[in-house]
Coordinates of C-alpha atoms in Angstrom, one line a residue:
X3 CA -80.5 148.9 -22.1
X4 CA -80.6 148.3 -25.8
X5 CA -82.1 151.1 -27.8
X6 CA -84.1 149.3 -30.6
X7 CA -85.3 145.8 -28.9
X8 CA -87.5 143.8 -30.6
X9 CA -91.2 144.0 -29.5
X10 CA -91.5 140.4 -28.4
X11 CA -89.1 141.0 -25.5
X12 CA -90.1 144.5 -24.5
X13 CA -90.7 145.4 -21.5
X14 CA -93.5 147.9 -21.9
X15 CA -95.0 145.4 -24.9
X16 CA -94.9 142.9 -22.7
X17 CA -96.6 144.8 -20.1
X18 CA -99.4 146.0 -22.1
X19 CA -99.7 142.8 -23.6
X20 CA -100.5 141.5 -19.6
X21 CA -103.0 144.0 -19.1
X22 CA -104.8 143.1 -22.3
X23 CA -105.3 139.5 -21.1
X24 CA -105.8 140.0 -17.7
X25 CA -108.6 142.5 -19.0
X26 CA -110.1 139.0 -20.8
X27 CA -110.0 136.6 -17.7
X28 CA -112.0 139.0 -15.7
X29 CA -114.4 139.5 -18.2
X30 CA -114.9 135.9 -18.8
X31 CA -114.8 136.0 -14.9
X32 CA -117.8 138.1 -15.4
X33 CA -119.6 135.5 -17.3
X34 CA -119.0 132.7 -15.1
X35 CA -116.6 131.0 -17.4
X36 CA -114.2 130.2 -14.6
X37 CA -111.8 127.6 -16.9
X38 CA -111.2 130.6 -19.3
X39 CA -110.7 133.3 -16.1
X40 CA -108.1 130.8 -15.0
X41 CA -106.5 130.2 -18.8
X42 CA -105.9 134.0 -19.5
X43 CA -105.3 134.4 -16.0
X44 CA -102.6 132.4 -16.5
X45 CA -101.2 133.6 -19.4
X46 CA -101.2 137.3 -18.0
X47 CA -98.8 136.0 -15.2
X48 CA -96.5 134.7 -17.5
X49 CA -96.1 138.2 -19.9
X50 CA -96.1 140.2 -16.6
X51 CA -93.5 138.2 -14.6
X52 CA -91.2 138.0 -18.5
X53 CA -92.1 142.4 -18.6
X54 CA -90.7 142.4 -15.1
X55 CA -87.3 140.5 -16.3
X56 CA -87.4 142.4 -19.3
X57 CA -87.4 145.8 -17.7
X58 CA -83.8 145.2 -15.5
X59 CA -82.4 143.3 -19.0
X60 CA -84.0 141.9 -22.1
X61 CA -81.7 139.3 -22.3
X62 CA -83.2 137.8 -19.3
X63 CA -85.7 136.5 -20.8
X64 CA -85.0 135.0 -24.3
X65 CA -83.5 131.8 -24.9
X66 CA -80.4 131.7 -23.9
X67 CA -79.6 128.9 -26.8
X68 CA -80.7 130.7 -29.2
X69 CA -78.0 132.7 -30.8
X70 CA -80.2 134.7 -32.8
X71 CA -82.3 136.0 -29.7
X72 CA -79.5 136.7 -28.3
X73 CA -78.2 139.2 -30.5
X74 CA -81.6 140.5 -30.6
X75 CA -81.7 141.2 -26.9
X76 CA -78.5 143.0 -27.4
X77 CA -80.6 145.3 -29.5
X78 CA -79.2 143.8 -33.4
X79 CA -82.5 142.4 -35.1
X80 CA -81.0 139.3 -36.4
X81 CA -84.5 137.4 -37.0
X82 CA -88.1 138.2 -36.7
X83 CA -88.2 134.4 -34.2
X84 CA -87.6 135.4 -31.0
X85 CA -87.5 132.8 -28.6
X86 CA -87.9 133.5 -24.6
X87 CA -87.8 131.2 -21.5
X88 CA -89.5 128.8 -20.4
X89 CA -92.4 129.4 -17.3
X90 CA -90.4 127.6 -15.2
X91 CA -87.4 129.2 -15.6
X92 CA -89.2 132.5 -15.6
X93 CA -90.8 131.9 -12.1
X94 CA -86.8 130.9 -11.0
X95 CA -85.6 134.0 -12.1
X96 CA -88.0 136.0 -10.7
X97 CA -86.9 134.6 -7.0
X98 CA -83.8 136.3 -7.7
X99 CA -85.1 139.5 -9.0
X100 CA -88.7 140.0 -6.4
X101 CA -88.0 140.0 -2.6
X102 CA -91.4 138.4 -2.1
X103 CA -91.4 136.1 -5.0
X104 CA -90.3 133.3 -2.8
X105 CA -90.3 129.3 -3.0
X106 CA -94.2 129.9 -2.0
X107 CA -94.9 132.3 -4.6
X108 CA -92.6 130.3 -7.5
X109 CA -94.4 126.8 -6.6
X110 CA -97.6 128.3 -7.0
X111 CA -96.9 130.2 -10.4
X112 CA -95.3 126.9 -11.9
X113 CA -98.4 125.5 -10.8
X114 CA -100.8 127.4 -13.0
X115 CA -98.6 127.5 -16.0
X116 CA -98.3 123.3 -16.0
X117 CA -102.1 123.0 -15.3
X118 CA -102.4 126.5 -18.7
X119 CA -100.4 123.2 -20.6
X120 CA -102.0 120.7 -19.8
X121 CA -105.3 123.0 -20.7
X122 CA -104.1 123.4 -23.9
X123 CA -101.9 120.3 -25.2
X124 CA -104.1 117.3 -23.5
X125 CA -107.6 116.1 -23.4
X126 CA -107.3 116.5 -19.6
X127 CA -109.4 119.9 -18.0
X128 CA -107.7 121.0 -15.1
X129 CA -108.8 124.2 -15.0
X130 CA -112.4 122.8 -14.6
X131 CA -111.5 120.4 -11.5
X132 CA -109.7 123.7 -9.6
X133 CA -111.9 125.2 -7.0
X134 CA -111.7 129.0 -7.7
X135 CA -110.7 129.3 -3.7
X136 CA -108.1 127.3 -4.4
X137 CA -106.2 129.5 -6.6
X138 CA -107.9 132.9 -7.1
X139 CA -106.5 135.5 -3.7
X140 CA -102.9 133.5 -4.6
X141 CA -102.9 134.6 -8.1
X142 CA -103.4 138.1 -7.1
X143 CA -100.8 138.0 -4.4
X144 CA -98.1 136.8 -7.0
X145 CA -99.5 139.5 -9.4
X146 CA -99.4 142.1 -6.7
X147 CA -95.7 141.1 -5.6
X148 CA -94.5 141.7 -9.1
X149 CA -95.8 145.1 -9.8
X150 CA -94.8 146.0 -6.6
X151 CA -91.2 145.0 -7.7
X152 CA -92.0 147.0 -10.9
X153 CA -93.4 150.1 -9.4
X154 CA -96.5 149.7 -10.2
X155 CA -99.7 148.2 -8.3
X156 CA -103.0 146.3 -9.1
X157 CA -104.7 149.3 -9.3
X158 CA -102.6 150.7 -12.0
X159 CA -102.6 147.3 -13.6
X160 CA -106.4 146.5 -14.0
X161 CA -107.8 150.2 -13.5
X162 CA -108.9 151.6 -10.3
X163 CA -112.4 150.2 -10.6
X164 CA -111.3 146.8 -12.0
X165 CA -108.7 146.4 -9.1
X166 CA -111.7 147.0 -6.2
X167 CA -112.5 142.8 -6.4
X168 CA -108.7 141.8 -6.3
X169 CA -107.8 144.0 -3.5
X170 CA -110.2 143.5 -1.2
X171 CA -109.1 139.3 -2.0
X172 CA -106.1 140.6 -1.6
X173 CA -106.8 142.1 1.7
X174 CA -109.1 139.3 2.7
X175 CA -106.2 136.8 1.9
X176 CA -103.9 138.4 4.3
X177 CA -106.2 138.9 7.3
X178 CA -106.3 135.3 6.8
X179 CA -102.8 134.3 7.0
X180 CA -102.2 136.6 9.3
X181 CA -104.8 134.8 11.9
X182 CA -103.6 131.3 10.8
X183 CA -100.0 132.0 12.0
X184 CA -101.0 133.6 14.9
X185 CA -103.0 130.6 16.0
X186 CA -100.0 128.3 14.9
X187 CA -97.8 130.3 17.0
X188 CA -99.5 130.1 19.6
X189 CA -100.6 126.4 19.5
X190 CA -96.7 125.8 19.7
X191 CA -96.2 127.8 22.5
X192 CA -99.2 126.4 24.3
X193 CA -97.5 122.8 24.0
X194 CA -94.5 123.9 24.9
X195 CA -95.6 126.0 28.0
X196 CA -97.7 122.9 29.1
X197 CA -94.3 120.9 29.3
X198 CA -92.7 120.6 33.1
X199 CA -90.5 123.5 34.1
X200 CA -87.4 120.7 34.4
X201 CA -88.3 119.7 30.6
X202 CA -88.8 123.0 29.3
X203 CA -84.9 123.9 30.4
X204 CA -83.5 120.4 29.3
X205 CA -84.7 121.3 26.0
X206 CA -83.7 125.0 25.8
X207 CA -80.2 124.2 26.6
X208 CA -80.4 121.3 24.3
X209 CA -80.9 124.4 21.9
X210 CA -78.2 126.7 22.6
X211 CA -76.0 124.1 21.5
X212 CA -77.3 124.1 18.0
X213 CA -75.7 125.1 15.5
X214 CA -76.8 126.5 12.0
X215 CA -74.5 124.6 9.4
X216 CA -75.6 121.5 11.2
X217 CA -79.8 122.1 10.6
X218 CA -79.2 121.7 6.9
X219 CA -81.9 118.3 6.9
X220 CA -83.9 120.5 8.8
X221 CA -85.7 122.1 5.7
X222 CA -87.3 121.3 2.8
X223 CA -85.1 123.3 -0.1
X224 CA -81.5 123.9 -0.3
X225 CA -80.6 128.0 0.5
X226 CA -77.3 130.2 0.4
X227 CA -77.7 130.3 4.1
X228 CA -78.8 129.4 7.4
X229 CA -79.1 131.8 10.9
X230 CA -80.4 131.7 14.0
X231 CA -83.8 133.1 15.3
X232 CA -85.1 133.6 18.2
X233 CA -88.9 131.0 18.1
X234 CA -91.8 133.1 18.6
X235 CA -93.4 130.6 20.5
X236 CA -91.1 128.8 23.1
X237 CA -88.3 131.5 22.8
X238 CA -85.6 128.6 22.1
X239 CA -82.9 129.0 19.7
X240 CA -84.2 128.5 16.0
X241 CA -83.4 128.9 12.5
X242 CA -84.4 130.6 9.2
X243 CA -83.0 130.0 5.9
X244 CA -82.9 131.4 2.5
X245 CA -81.5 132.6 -0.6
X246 CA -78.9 135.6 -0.8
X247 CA -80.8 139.1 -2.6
X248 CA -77.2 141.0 -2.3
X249 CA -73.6 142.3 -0.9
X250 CA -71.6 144.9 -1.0
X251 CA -68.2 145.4 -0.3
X252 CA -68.1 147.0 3.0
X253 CA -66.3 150.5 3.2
X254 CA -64.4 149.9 6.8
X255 CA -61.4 148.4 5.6
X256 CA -58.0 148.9 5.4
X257 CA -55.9 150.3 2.3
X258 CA -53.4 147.3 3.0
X259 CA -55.7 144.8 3.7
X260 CA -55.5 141.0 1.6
X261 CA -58.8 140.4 3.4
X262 CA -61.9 142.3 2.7
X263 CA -65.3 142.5 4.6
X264 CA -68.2 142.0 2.6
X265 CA -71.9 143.2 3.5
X266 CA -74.4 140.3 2.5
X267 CA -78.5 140.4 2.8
X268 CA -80.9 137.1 2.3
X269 CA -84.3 137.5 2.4
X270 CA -86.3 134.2 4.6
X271 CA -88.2 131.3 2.4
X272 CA -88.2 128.9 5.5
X273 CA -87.9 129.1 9.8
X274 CA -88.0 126.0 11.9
X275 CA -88.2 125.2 15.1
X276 CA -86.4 121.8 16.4
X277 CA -87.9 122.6 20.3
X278 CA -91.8 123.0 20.1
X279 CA -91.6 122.4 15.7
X280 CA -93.2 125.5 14.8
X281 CA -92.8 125.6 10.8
X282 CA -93.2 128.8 8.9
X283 CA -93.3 128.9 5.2
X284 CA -92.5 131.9 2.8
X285 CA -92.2 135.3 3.6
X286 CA -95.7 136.1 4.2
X287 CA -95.8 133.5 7.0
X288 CA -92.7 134.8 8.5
X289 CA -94.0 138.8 8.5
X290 CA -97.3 137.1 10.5
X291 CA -95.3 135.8 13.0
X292 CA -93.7 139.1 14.0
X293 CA -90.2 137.6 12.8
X294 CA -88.2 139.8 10.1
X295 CA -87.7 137.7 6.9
X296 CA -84.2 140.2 6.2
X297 CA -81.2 138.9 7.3
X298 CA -78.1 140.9 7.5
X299 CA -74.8 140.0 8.4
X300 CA -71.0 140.5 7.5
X301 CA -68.6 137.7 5.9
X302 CA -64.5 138.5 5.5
X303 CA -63.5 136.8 2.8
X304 CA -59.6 136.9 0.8
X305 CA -59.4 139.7 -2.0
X306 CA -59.4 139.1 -5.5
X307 CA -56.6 140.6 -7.4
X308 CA -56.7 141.3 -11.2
X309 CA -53.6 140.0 -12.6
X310 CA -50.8 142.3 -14.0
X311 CA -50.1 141.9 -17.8
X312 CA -47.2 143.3 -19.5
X313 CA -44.9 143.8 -16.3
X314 CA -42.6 140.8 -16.7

C-alpha cells in the first residue's frame, strides 16, 4: 500500500467522510425530510463502497484514464485533481471484492446513485416519488454487507445508539425474506407434488439428463459458471450460477506434471429450476432456501511455463 496517498482516495478519509454524511441523512431522517435522508443516504454509499476498494488498493478506485491519478494512487502526488470511478463502476467492482454484494445488491446501489443524479442535474424529483419502504431496509443491507467485508458493522458505523433503527430494519428485512422463500418454496413443491406419480418421474428423468453448459438461456445474466443443485422443492436436478470469488493452485500434484489442478470457488447470484420453475435471486434468497450459495470444485488445466531467456 502506498505510504503518502492523497486524501481524496484514502481509505480511512473516505470512511470518515461516509460516516459524516450518513450522520446528515438520519438527521434529516429525523425531521421528516425523506428526499434529503435518501440524497445523503446516497452519497454515504458511494464514499463507503469507494473506502472499501480503497482499503485492498487505492488504485481501485481512481480513474483509470487519468494518468495523473494514477501516479497519485501509486503514492507520487502529481496533482491536487484526483479523479475516481464512476458509481457504476464502483458498484461492479465491489461484486468482485464483497461475497454478498451480488447482482441484487449492485442493481439496487446503481439504482440510488442514477435517481442521487437525476436529484441533482434535472428538474425531475425522484427521490420525492420513492416510497421510503421501497428503498430504506435495502440500503441498510448493502451498507451492512460492505462493512462486514471491511470489518466493521452498522453499529460501529453510525454509533451504537444510531445503529438501534437500522438493525432492527435490518433484522425485520430478513425475517421477511426469509418467510417469502419459504413460501415460494413451498408453493413449487406443492405444484409439483399435486402432479400424477407417472408425470412427476417423466419429468425427473427428463432432469437427470440436463446438463449445465446447456442451461446457459436459462438465466438472466451471464456468470463464470454453472452447477448442478439439488431443487429444494421437487428434489429434481437444478442449477445455480455465478461469478468466480477465487482459486488456488491445488497442492496434490505431481513434480513432473504438464497438467496442474486448480481449486476454484464462486459464490451463487442465480438458481433455477427447469421442473417445478422455482427461481431464486441473489444470495440472500439462496441462504433462505436452505441451499449453500458456495460452490467449490476442481478444474485441471495445462501449466503455464515462463519462458527461458539467455539459454540459446
Amino acid at each position: 500500500m502506498p505510504e503518502n496517498v492523497y486524501i481524496a482516495i484514502d481509505s480511512d478519509a473516505l470512511h470518515a467522510k461516509s460516516k459524516v454524511y450518513v450522520g446528515r441523512a438520519l438527521a434529516r431522517k429525523g425531521v421528516g425530510d425523506l428526499d434529503e435522508y435518501q440524497l445523503w443516504a446516497s452519497l454515504a454509499l458511494e464514499l463507503l463502497g469507494k473506502a472499501a476498494l480503497a482499503r485492498k488498493h487505492p488504485s481501485l478506485v481512481v480513474d483509470p484514464t487519468h494518468w495523473q491519478s494514477m501516479f497519485v494512487a501509486a503514492g507520487i502526488n502529481v496533482t491536487t485533481d484526483v479523479k475516481t470511478i464512476a458509481a457504476k463502476t464502483l458498484f461492479e467492482r465491489l461484486t468482485h471484492l464483497v461475497p454478498r454484494f451480488d447482482k441484487t445488491v449492485q442493481k439496487f446501489c446503481q439504482d440510488i446513485a442514477e435517481r442521487r443524479n437525476a436529484e441533482l442535474h434535472s428538474a425531475d424529483l425522484p427521490f420525492r416519488t420513492m416510497r421510503l419502504d421501497a428503498w430504506e431496509a435495502r440500503y441498510w443491507h448493502a451498507c451492512d454487507t460492505i462493512l462486514h467485508q471491511m470489518g466493521s458493522s452498522l453499529e460501529k458505523w453510525l454509533g451504537a445508539a444510531d445503529a438501534k433503527a437500522p438493525r432492527q430494519l435490518l433484522e425485520e428485512a430478513a425475517n421477511a425474506l426469509d418467510a417469502a422463500v419459504k413460501i415460494r418454496v413451498e408453493a413449487a413443491k406443492e405444484r409439483f407434488g399435486a402432479l400424477k406419480k407417472s408425470e412427476r418421474e417423466r419429468l425427473a428423468a427428463e432432469a437427470d439428463l440436463r446438463e449445465p453448459h446447456h442451461q446457459v438461456e436459462l438465466f438472466k445474466g451471464r456468470y463464470d459458471e454453472i452447477w448442478v443443485e439439488s431443487c429444494p422443492a421437487c428434489k429434481c436436478r437444478a442449477f445455480m450460477t455465478g461469478e468466480q470469488s477465487s482459486e488456488e493452485i491445488s497442492e496434490e500434484r505431481d513434480e513432473y506434471a504438464i497438467w496442474e489442478i486448480v481449486d476454484r470457488e464462486f459464490l451463487g447470484e442465480e438458481f433455477r429450476c427447469p421442473t417445478c420453475d422455482l427461481m431464486l435471486m441473489g444470495s440472500d434468497e439462496i441462504d433462505a432456501s436452505g441451499l449453500s450459495y458456495i460452490h467449490e470444485d476442481q478444474q485441471e488445466r495445462e501449466m503455464e511455463y515462463e519462458p527461458d531467456y539467455g539459454n540459446d
